[in-house]
Short mmCIF file of N, CA and C in Angstrom, two decimals:
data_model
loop_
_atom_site.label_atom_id
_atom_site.label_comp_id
_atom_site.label_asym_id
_atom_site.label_seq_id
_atom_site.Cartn_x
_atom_site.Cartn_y
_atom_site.Cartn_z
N UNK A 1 -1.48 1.73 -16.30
CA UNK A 1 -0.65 0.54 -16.39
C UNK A 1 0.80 0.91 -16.10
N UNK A 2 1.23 0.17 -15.43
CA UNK A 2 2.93 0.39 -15.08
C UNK A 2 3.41 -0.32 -14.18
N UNK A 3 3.94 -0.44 -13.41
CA UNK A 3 4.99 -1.13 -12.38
C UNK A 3 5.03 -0.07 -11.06
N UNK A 4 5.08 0.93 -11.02
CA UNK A 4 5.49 1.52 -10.46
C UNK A 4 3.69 2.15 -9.78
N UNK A 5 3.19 2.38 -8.23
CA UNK A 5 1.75 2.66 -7.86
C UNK A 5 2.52 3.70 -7.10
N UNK A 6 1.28 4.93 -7.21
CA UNK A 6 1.97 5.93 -6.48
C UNK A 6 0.83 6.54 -5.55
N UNK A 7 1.10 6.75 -4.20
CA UNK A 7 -0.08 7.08 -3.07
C UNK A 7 0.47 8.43 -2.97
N UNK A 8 -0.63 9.24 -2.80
CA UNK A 8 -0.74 11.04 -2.77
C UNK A 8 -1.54 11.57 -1.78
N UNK A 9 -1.09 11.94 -1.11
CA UNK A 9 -2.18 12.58 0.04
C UNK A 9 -1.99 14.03 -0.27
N UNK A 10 -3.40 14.03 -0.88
CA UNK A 10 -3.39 15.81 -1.54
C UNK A 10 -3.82 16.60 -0.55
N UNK A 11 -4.70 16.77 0.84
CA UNK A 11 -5.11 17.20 2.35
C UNK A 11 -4.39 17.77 3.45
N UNK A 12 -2.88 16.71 3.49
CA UNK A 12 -1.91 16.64 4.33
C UNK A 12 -2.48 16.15 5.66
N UNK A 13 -4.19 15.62 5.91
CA UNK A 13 -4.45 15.14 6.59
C UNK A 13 -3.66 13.55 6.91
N UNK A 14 -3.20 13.33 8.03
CA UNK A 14 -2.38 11.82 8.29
C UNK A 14 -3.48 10.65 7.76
N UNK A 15 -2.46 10.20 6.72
CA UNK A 15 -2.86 8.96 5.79
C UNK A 15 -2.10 7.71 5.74
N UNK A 16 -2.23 6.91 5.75
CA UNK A 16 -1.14 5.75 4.92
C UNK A 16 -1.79 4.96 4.27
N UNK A 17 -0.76 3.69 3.65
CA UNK A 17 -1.49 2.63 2.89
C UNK A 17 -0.64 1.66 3.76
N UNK A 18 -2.15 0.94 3.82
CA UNK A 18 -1.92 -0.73 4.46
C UNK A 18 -2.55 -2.21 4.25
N UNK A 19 -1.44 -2.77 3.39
CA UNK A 19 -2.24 -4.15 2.73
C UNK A 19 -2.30 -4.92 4.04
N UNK A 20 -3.82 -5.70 3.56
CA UNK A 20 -4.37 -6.75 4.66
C UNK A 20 -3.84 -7.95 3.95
N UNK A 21 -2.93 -8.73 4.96
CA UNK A 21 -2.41 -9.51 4.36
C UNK A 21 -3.47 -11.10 4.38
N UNK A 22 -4.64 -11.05 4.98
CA UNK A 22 -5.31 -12.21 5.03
C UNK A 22 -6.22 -11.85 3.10
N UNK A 23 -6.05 -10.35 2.94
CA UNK A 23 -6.48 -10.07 1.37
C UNK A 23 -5.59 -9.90 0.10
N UNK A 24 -4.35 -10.61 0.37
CA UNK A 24 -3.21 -10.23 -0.61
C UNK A 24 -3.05 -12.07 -1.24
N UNK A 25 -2.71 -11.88 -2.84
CA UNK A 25 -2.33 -13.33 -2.86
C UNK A 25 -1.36 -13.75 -2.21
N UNK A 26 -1.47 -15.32 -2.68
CA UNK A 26 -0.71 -15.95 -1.83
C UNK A 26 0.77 -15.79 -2.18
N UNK A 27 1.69 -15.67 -1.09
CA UNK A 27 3.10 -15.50 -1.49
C UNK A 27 3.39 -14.27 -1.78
N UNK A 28 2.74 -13.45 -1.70
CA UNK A 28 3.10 -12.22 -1.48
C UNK A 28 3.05 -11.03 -0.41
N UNK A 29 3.14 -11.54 0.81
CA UNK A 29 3.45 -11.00 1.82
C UNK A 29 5.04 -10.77 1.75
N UNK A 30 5.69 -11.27 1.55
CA UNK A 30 7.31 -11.20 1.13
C UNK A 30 7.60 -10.31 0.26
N UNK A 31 6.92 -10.25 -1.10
CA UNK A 31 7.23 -9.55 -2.03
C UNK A 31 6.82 -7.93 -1.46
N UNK A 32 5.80 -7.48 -0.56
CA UNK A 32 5.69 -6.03 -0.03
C UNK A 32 6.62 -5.80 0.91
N UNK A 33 6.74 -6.62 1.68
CA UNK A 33 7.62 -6.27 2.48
C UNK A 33 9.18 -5.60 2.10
N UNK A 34 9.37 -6.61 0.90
CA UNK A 34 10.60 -6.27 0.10
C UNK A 34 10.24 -4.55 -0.80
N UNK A 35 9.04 -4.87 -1.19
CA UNK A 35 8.45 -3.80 -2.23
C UNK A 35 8.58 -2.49 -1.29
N UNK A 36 8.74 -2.60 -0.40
CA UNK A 36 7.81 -1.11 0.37
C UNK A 36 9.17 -0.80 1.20
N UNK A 37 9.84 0.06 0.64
CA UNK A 37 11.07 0.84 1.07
C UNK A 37 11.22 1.07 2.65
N UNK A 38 10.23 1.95 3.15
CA UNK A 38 9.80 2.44 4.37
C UNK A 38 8.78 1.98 4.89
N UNK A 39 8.18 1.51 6.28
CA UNK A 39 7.69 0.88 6.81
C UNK A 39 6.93 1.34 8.24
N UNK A 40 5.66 1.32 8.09
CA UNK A 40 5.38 1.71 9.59
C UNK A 40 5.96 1.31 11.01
N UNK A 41 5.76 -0.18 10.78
CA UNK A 41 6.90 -1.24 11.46
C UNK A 41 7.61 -2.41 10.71
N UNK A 42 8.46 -3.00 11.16
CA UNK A 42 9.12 -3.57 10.60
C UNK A 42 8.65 -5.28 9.87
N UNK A 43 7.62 -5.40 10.39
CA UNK A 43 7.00 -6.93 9.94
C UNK A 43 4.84 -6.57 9.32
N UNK A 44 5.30 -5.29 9.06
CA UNK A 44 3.67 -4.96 9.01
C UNK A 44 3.72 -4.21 7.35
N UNK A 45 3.30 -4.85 6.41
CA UNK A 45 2.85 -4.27 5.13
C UNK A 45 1.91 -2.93 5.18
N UNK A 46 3.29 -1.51 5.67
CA UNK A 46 2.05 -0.81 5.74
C UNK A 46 3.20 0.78 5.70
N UNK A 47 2.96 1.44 4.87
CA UNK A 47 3.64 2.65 4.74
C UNK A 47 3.82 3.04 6.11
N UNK A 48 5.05 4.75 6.30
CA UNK A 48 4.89 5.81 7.37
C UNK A 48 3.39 6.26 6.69
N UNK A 49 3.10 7.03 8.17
CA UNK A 49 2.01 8.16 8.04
C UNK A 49 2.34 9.46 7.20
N UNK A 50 1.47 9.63 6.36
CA UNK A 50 2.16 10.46 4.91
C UNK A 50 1.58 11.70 5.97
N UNK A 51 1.85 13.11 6.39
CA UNK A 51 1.18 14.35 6.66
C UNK A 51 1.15 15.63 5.90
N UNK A 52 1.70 15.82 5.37
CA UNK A 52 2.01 17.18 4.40
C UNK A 52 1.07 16.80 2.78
N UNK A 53 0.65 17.78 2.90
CA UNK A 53 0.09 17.58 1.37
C UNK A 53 0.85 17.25 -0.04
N UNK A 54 0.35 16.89 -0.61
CA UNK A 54 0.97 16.49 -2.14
C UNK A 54 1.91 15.10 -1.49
N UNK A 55 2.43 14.57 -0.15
CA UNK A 55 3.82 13.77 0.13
C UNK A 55 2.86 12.40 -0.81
N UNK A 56 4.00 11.67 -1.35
CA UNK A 56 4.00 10.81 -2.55
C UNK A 56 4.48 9.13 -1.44
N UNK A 57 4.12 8.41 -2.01
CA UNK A 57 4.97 6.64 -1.55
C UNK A 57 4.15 6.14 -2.55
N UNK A 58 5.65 5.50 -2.95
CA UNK A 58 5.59 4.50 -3.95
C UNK A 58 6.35 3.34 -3.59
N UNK A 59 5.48 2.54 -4.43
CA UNK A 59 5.58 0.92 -4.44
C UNK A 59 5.64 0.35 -5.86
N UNK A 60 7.06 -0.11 -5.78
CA UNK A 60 7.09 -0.63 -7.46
C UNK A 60 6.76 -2.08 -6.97
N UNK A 61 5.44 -2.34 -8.17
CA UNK A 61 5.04 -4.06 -7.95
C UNK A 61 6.04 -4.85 -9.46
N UNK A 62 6.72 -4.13 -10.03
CA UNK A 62 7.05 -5.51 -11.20
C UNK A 62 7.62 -6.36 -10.16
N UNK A 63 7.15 -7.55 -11.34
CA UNK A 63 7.96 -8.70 -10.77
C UNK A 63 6.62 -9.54 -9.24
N UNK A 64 5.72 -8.76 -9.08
CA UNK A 64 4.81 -9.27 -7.79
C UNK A 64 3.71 -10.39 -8.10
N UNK A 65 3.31 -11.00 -7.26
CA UNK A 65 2.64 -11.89 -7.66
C UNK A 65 1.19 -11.53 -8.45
N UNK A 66 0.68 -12.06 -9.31
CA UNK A 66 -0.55 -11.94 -9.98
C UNK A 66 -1.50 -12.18 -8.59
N UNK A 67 -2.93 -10.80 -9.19
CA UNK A 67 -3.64 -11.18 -8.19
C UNK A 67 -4.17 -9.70 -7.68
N UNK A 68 -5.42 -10.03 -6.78
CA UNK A 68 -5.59 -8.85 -6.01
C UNK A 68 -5.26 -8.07 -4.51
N UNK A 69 -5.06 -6.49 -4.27
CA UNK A 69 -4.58 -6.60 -3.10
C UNK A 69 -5.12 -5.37 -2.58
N UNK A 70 -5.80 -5.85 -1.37
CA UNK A 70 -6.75 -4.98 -0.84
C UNK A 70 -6.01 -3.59 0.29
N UNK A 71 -6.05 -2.85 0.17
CA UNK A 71 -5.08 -2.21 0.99
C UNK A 71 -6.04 -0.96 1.72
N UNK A 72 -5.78 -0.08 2.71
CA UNK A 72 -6.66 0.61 3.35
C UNK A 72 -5.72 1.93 4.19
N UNK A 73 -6.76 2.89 4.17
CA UNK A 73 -5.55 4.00 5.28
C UNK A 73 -6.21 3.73 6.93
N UNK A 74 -5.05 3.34 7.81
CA UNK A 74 -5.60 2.87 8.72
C UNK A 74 -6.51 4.50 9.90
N UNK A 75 -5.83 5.05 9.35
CA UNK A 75 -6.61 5.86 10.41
C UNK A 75 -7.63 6.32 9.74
N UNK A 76 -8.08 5.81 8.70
CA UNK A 76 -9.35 6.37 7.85
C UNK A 76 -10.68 5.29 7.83
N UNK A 77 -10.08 4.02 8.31
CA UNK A 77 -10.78 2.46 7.49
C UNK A 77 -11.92 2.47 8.21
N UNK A 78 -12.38 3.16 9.50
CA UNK A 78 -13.80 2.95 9.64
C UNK A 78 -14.48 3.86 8.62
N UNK A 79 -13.88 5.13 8.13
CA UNK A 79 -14.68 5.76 6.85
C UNK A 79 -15.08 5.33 5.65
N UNK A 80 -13.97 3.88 5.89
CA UNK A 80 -14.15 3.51 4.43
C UNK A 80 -13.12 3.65 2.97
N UNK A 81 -12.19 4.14 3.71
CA UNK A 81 -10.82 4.49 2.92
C UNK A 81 -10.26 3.28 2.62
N UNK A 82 -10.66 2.96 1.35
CA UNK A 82 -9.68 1.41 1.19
C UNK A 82 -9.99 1.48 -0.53
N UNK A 83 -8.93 0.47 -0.87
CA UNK A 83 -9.21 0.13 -2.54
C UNK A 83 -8.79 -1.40 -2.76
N UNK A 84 -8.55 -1.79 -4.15
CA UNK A 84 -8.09 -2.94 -4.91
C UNK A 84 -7.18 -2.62 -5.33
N UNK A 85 -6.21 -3.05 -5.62
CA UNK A 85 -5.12 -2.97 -6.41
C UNK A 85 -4.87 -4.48 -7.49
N UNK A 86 -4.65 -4.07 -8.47
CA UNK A 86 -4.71 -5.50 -9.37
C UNK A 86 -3.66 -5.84 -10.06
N UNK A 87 -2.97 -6.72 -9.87
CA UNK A 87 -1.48 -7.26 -10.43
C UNK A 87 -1.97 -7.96 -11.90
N UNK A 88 -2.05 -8.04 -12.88
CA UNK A 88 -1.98 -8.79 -14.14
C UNK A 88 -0.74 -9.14 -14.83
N UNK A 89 -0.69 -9.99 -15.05
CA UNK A 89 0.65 -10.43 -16.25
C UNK A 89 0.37 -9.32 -17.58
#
């Protein structure tokens, strides 16, 4: 529990995290965009490519909308690299 989600690529194999925004609640495409410091591109909810082992990105959600948010590493997602993330009050 916290505010603060933290992504770890312990491998140093190239990773990121990338919310699907047709799987994020509603009204919160704004709030990641704002949330997410660094950016693959500039209109795309989706970290840099993490490469070095242990490298950390974080995303503080206080304050984000309630709800679930499906997010995935894109160069991994035909493997199956994806999770939930769950906002609660």
């Amino acid at each position: 529990m916290g505010d603060v989600v933290e992504f770890v690529n312990v491998n140093g194999f190239p990773h990121n995290v990338q919310f699907d925004p047709a799987h994020i609640p509603q009204g919160a495409l704004p709030f990641l965009m704002r949330a997410m410091a660094t950016k693959m591109a500039p209109n795309l909810p989706a970290s840099p490519m993490m490469t070095r082992p242990n490298e950390v990105y974080r995303i503080n959600f206080a304050g984000a909308p309630v709800g679930t948010y499906n997010y995935f590493c894109l160069p991994h997602q035909a493997l199956g690299m994806k999770g939930v993330l769950t906002v609660a009050q």
